[in-house]
Tab-separated table of C-alpha atoms and ligand atoms in Angstrom:
chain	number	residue	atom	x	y	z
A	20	UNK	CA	46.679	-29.368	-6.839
A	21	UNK	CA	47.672	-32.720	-8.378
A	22	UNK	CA	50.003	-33.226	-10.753
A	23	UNK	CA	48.330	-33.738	-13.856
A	24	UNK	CA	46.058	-30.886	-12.986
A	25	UNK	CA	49.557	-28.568	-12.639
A	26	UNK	CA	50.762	-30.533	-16.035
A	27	UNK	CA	47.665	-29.534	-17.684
A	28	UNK	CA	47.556	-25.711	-16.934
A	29	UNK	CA	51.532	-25.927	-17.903
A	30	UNK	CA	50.299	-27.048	-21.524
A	31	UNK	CA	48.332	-24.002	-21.331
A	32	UNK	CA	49.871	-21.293	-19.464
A	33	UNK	CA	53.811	-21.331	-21.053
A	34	UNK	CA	55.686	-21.874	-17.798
A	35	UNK	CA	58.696	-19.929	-18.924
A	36	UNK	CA	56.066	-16.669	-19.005
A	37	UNK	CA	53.083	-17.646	-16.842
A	38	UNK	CA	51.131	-16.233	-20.249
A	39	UNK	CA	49.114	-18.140	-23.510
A	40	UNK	CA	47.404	-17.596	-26.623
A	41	UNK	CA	44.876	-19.271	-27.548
A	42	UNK	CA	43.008	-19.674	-31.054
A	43	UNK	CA	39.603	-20.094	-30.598
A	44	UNK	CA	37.534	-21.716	-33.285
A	45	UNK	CA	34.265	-22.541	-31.083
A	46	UNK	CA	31.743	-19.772	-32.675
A	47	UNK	CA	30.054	-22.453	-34.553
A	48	UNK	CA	28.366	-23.983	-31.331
A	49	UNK	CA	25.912	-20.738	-31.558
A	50	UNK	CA	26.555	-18.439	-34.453
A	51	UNK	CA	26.421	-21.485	-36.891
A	52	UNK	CA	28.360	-20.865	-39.969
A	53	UNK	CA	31.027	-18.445	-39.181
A	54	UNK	CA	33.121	-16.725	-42.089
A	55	UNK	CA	36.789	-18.026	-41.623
A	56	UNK	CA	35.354	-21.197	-40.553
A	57	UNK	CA	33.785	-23.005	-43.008
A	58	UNK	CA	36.911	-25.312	-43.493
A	59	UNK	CA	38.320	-25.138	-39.827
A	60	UNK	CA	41.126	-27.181	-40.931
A	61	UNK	CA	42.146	-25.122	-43.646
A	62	UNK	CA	41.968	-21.884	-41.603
A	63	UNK	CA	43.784	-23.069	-38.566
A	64	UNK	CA	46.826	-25.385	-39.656
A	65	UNK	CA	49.331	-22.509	-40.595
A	66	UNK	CA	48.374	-20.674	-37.255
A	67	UNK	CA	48.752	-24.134	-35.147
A	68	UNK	CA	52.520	-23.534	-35.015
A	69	UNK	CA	52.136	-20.056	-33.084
A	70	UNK	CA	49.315	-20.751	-30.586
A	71	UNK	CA	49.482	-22.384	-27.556
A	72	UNK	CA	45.933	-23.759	-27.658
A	73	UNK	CA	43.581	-24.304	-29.474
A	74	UNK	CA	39.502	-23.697	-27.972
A	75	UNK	CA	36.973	-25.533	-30.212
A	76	UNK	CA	34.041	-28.121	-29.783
A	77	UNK	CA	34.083	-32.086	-29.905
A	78	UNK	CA	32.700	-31.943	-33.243
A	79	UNK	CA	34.945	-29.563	-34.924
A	80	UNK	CA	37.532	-31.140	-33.565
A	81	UNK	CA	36.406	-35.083	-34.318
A	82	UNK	CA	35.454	-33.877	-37.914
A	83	UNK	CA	38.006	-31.728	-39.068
A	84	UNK	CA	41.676	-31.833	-36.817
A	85	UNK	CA	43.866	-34.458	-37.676
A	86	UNK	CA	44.486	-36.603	-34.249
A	87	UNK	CA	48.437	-35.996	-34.781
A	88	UNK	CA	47.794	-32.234	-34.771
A	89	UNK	CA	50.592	-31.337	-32.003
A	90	UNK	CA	48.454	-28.991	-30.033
A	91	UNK	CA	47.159	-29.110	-26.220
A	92	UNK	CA	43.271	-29.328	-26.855
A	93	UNK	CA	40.756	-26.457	-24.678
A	94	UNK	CA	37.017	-27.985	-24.847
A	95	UNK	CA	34.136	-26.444	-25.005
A	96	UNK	CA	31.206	-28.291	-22.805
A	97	UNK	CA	28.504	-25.842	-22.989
A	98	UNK	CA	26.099	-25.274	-25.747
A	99	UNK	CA	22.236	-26.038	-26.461
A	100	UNK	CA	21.650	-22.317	-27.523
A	101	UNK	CA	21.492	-20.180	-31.424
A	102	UNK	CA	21.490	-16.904	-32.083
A	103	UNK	CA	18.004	-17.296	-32.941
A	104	UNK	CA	16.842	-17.303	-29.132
A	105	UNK	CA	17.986	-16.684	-25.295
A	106	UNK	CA	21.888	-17.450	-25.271
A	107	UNK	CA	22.408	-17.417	-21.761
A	108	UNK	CA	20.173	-20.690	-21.266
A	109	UNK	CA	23.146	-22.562	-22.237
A	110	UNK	CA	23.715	-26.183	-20.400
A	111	UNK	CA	26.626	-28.421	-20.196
A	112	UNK	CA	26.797	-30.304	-23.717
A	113	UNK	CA	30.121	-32.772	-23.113
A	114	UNK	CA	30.825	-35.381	-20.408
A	115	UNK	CA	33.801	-35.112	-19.231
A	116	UNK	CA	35.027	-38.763	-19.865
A	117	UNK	CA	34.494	-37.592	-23.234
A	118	UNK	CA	36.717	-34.892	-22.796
A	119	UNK	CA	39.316	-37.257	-21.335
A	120	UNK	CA	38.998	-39.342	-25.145
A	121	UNK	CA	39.587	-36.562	-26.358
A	122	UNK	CA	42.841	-35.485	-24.444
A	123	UNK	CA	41.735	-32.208	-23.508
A	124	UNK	CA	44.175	-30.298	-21.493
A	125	UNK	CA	41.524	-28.145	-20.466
A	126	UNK	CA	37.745	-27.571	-19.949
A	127	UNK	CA	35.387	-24.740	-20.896
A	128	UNK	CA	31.817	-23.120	-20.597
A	129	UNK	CA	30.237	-19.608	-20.715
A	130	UNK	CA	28.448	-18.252	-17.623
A	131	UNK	CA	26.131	-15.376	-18.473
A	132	UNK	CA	26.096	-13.255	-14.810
A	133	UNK	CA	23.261	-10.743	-15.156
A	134	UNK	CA	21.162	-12.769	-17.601
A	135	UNK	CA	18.212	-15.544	-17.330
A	136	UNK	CA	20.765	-18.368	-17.353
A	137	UNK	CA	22.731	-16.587	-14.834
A	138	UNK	CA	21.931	-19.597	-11.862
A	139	UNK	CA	21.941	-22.456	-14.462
A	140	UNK	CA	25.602	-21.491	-15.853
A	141	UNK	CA	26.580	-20.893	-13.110
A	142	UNK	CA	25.504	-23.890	-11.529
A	143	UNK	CA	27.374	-25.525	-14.597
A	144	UNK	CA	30.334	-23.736	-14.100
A	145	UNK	CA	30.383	-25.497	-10.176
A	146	UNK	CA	29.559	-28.940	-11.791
A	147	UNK	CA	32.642	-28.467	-14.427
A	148	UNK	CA	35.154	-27.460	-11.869
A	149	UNK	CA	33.850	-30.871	-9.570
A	150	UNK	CA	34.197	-33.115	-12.897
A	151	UNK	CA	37.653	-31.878	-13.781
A	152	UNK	CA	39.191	-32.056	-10.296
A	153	UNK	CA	38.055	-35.652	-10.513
A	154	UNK	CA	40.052	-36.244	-13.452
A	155	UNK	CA	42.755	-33.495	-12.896
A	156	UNK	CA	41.493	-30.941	-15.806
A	157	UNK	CA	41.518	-27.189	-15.835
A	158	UNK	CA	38.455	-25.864	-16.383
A	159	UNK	CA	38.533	-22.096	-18.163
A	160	UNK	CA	35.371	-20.216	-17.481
A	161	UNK	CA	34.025	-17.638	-20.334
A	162	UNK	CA	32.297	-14.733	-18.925
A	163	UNK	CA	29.840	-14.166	-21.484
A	164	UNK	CA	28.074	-11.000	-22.052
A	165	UNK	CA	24.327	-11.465	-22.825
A	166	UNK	CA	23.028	-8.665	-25.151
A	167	UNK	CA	21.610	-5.881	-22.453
A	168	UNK	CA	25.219	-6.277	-20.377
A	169	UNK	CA	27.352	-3.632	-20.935
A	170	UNK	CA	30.936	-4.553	-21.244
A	171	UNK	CA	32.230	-2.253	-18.128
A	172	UNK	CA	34.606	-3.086	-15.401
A	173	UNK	CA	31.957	-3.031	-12.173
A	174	UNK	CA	30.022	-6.021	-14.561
A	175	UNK	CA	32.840	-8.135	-15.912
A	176	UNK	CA	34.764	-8.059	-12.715
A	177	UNK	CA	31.516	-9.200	-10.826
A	178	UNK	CA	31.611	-12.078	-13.423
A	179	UNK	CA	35.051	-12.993	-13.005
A	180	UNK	CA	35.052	-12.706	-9.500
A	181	UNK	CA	32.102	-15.118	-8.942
A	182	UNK	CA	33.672	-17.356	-11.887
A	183	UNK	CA	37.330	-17.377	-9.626
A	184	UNK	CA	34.969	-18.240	-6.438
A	185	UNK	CA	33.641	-21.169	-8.193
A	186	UNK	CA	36.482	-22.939	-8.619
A	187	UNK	CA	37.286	-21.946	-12.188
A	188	UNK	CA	40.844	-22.341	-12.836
A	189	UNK	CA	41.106	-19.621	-15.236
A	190	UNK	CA	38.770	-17.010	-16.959
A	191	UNK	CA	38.501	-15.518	-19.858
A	192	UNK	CA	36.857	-11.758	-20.548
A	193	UNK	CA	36.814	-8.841	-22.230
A	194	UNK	CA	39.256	-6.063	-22.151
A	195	UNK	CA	37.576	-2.712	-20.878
A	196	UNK	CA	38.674	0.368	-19.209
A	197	UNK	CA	39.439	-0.106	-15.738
A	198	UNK	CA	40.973	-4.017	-16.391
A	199	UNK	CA	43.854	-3.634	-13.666
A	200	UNK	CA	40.990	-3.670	-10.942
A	201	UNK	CA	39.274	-6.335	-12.718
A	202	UNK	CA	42.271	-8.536	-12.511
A	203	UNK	CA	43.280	-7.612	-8.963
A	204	UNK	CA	40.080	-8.408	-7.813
A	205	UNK	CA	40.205	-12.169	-9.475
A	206	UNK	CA	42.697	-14.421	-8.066
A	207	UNK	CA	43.102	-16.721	-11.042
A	208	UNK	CA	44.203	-15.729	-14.587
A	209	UNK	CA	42.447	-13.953	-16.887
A	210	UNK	CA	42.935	-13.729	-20.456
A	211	UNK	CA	40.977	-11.846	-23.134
A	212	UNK	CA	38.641	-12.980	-25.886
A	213	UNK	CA	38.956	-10.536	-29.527
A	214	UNK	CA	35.299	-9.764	-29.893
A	215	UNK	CA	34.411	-8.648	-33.168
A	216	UNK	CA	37.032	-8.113	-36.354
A	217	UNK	CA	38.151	-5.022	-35.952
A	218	UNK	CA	41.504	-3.222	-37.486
A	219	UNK	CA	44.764	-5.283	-36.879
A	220	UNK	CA	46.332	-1.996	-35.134
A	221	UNK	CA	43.314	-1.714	-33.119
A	222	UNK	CA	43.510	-5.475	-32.240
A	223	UNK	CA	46.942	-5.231	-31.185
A	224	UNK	CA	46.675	-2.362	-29.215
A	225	UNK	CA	43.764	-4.046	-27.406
A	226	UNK	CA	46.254	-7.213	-26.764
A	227	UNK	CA	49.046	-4.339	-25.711
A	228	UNK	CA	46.763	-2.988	-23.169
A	229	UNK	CA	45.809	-6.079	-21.807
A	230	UNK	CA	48.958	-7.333	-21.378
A	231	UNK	CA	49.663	-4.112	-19.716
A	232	UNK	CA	46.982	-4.358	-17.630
A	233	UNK	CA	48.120	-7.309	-16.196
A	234	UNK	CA	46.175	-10.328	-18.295
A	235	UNK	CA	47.684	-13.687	-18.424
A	236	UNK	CA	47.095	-13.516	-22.608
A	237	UNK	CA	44.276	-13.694	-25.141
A	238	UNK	CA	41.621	-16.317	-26.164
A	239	UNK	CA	41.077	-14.546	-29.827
A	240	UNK	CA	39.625	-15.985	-32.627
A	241	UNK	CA	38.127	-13.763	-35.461
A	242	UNK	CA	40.373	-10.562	-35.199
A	243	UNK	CA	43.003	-13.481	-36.299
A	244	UNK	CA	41.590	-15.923	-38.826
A	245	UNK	CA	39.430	-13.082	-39.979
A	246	UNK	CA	42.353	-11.120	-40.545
A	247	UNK	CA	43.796	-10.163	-44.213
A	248	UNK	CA	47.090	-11.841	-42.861
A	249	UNK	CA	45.781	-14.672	-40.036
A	250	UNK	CA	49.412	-15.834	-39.690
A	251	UNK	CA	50.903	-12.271	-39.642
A	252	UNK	CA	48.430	-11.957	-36.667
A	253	UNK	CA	48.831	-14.368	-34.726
A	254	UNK	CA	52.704	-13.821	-35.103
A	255	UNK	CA	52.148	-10.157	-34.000
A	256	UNK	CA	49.873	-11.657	-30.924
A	257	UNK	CA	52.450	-14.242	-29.549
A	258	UNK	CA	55.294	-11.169	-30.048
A	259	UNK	CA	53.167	-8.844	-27.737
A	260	UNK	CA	51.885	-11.855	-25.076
A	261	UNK	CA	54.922	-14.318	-25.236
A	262	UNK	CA	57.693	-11.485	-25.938
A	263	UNK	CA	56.772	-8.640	-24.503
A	264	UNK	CA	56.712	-6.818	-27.876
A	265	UNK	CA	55.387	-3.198	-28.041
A	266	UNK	CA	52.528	-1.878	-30.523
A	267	UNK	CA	55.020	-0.756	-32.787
A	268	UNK	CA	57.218	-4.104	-33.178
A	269	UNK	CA	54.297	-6.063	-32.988
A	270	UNK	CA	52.273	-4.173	-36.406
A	271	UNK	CA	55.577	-4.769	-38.015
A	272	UNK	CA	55.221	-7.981	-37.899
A	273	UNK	CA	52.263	-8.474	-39.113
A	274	UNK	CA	52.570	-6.060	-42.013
A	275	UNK	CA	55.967	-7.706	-43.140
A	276	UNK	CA	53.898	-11.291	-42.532
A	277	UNK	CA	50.977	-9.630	-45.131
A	278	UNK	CA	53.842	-7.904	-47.818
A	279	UNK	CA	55.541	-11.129	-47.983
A	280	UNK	CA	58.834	-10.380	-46.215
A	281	UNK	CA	58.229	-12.159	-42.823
A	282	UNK	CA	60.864	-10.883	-40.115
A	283	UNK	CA	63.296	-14.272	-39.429
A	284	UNK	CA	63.248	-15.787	-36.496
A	285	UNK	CA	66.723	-15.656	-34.527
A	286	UNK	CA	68.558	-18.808	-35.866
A	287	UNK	CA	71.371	-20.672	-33.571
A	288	UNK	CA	75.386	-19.685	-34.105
B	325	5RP	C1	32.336	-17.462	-27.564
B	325	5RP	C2	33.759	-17.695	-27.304
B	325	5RP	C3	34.750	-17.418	-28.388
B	325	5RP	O1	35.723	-18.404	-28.331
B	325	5RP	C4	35.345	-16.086	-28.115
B	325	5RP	O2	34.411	-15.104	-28.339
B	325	5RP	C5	36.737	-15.826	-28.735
B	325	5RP	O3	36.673	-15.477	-29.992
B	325	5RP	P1	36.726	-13.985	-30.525
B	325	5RP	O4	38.141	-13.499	-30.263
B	325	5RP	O5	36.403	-14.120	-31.967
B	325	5RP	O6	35.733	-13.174	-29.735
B	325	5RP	O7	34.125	-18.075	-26.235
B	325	5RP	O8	31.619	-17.493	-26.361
């Protein structure tokens, strides 16, 4: 591996913990408008200062984020579907000199194993990983669940398995019982996308867990700009994946973030 592929995964990955969190903001590519979203700057510049990343697409991120926003950049290149029809026939939507303009520090597309795209995206997925070794770019592949898939270990460790053997540099999927298998079984890093909103307990625990489990962090978006507190969130996120923080220390956070009385950080003697 080159060097500015190793410096890009480092913006990424926090070398002092191997582990990242990630805000993603790309729903718009196929849900449209997304609540939280319709102002992406609005919703994301408080939160900018806790993630590590942020995942969005060239247009978002030409339209709305300041260029001196101080934040590694993880691109979305696939698209060409809507809710309205057959997500999985998604195809690559970005080239990746345009993702070099853009200063992405990483790459990223959804491949929908088990699903009518399944060859296409995948095909993709190989075509990414080509592109970004030419240019020294991580690419992070999303395994995507098309709407018959159950989300069960034997499925989404197929899919991250066949994602690793591509060439994909990391890969993002869901947490499900069973994830410690998943993630022995895929020799790259895996962190975890939110899914729906749920409760901010129940959205911890789920990070918890997956930490736990051994995931390399999350790639959540709604369960934290959705939230009633999106900064108390993603505070109580970066506790559990950056500081090892239990359940417990973790809710605090976020409930002292919503009443007001944010816990202080540690200052210097
Ligand atoms: C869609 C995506 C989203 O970025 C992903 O689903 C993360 O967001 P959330 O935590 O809201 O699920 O990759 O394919």
């Amino acid at each position: 591996m080159d060097w500015g592929m190793k410096n890009r995964l480092n913006r990424i990955l926090q070398p002092e913990t191997g582990r990242t969190l990630m805000l993603a903001i790309d729903h718009g590519y196929f849900l449209g408008p997304t609540s939280g979203l319709e102002e992406p700057y609005e919703t994301v510049k408080d939160l900018i200062p806790h993630a590590d990343s942020l995942m969005l697409t060239r247009g978002v991120l030409r339209s709305c984020i300041p260029p001196g926003t101080k934040i590694p950049i993880v691109l979305r290149m696939s698209g060409g579907t809507s809710i309205l029809k057959e997500l999985s026939e998604e195809g690559l939507t970005v080239a990746v000199e345009d993702a070099i303009r853009l200063n992405a520090s990483a790459i990223t597309l959804s491949v929908f194993i088990g699903a009518d795209g399944e060859r296409a995206t995948l095909l993709n997925l190989a075509k990414l990983v080509d592109a970004g070794h030419q240019y020294g770019i991580p690419v992070l592949a999303v395994t995507a669940v098309g709407k018959d898939m159950v989300r069960e270990a034997r499925y989404l460790g197929l899919a991250c398995r066949i994602a690793a053997e591509l060439g994909a540099h990391m890969v993002k999927t869901y947490f499900c019982d069973g994830f410690e298998e998943i993630v022995r079984n895929t020799p790259v890093p895996i962190v975890i996308a939110g899914g729906k909103k749920r409760p901010e307990r129940d959205a911890l625990q789920m990070a918890y867990d997956a930490i736990q489990a051994g995931a390399s962090g999350v790639d959540m978006g709604r369960n934290i700009f959705q939230s009633d507190s999106p900064v108390g969130m993603i505070k109580a996120v970066r506790a559990i994946v950056q500081k090892d923080a239990g359940l417990e220390e973790a809710f605090t956070i976020y409930e002292e973030e919503k009443a007001g009385t944010p816990v202080l950080e540690p200052q210097p003697a």
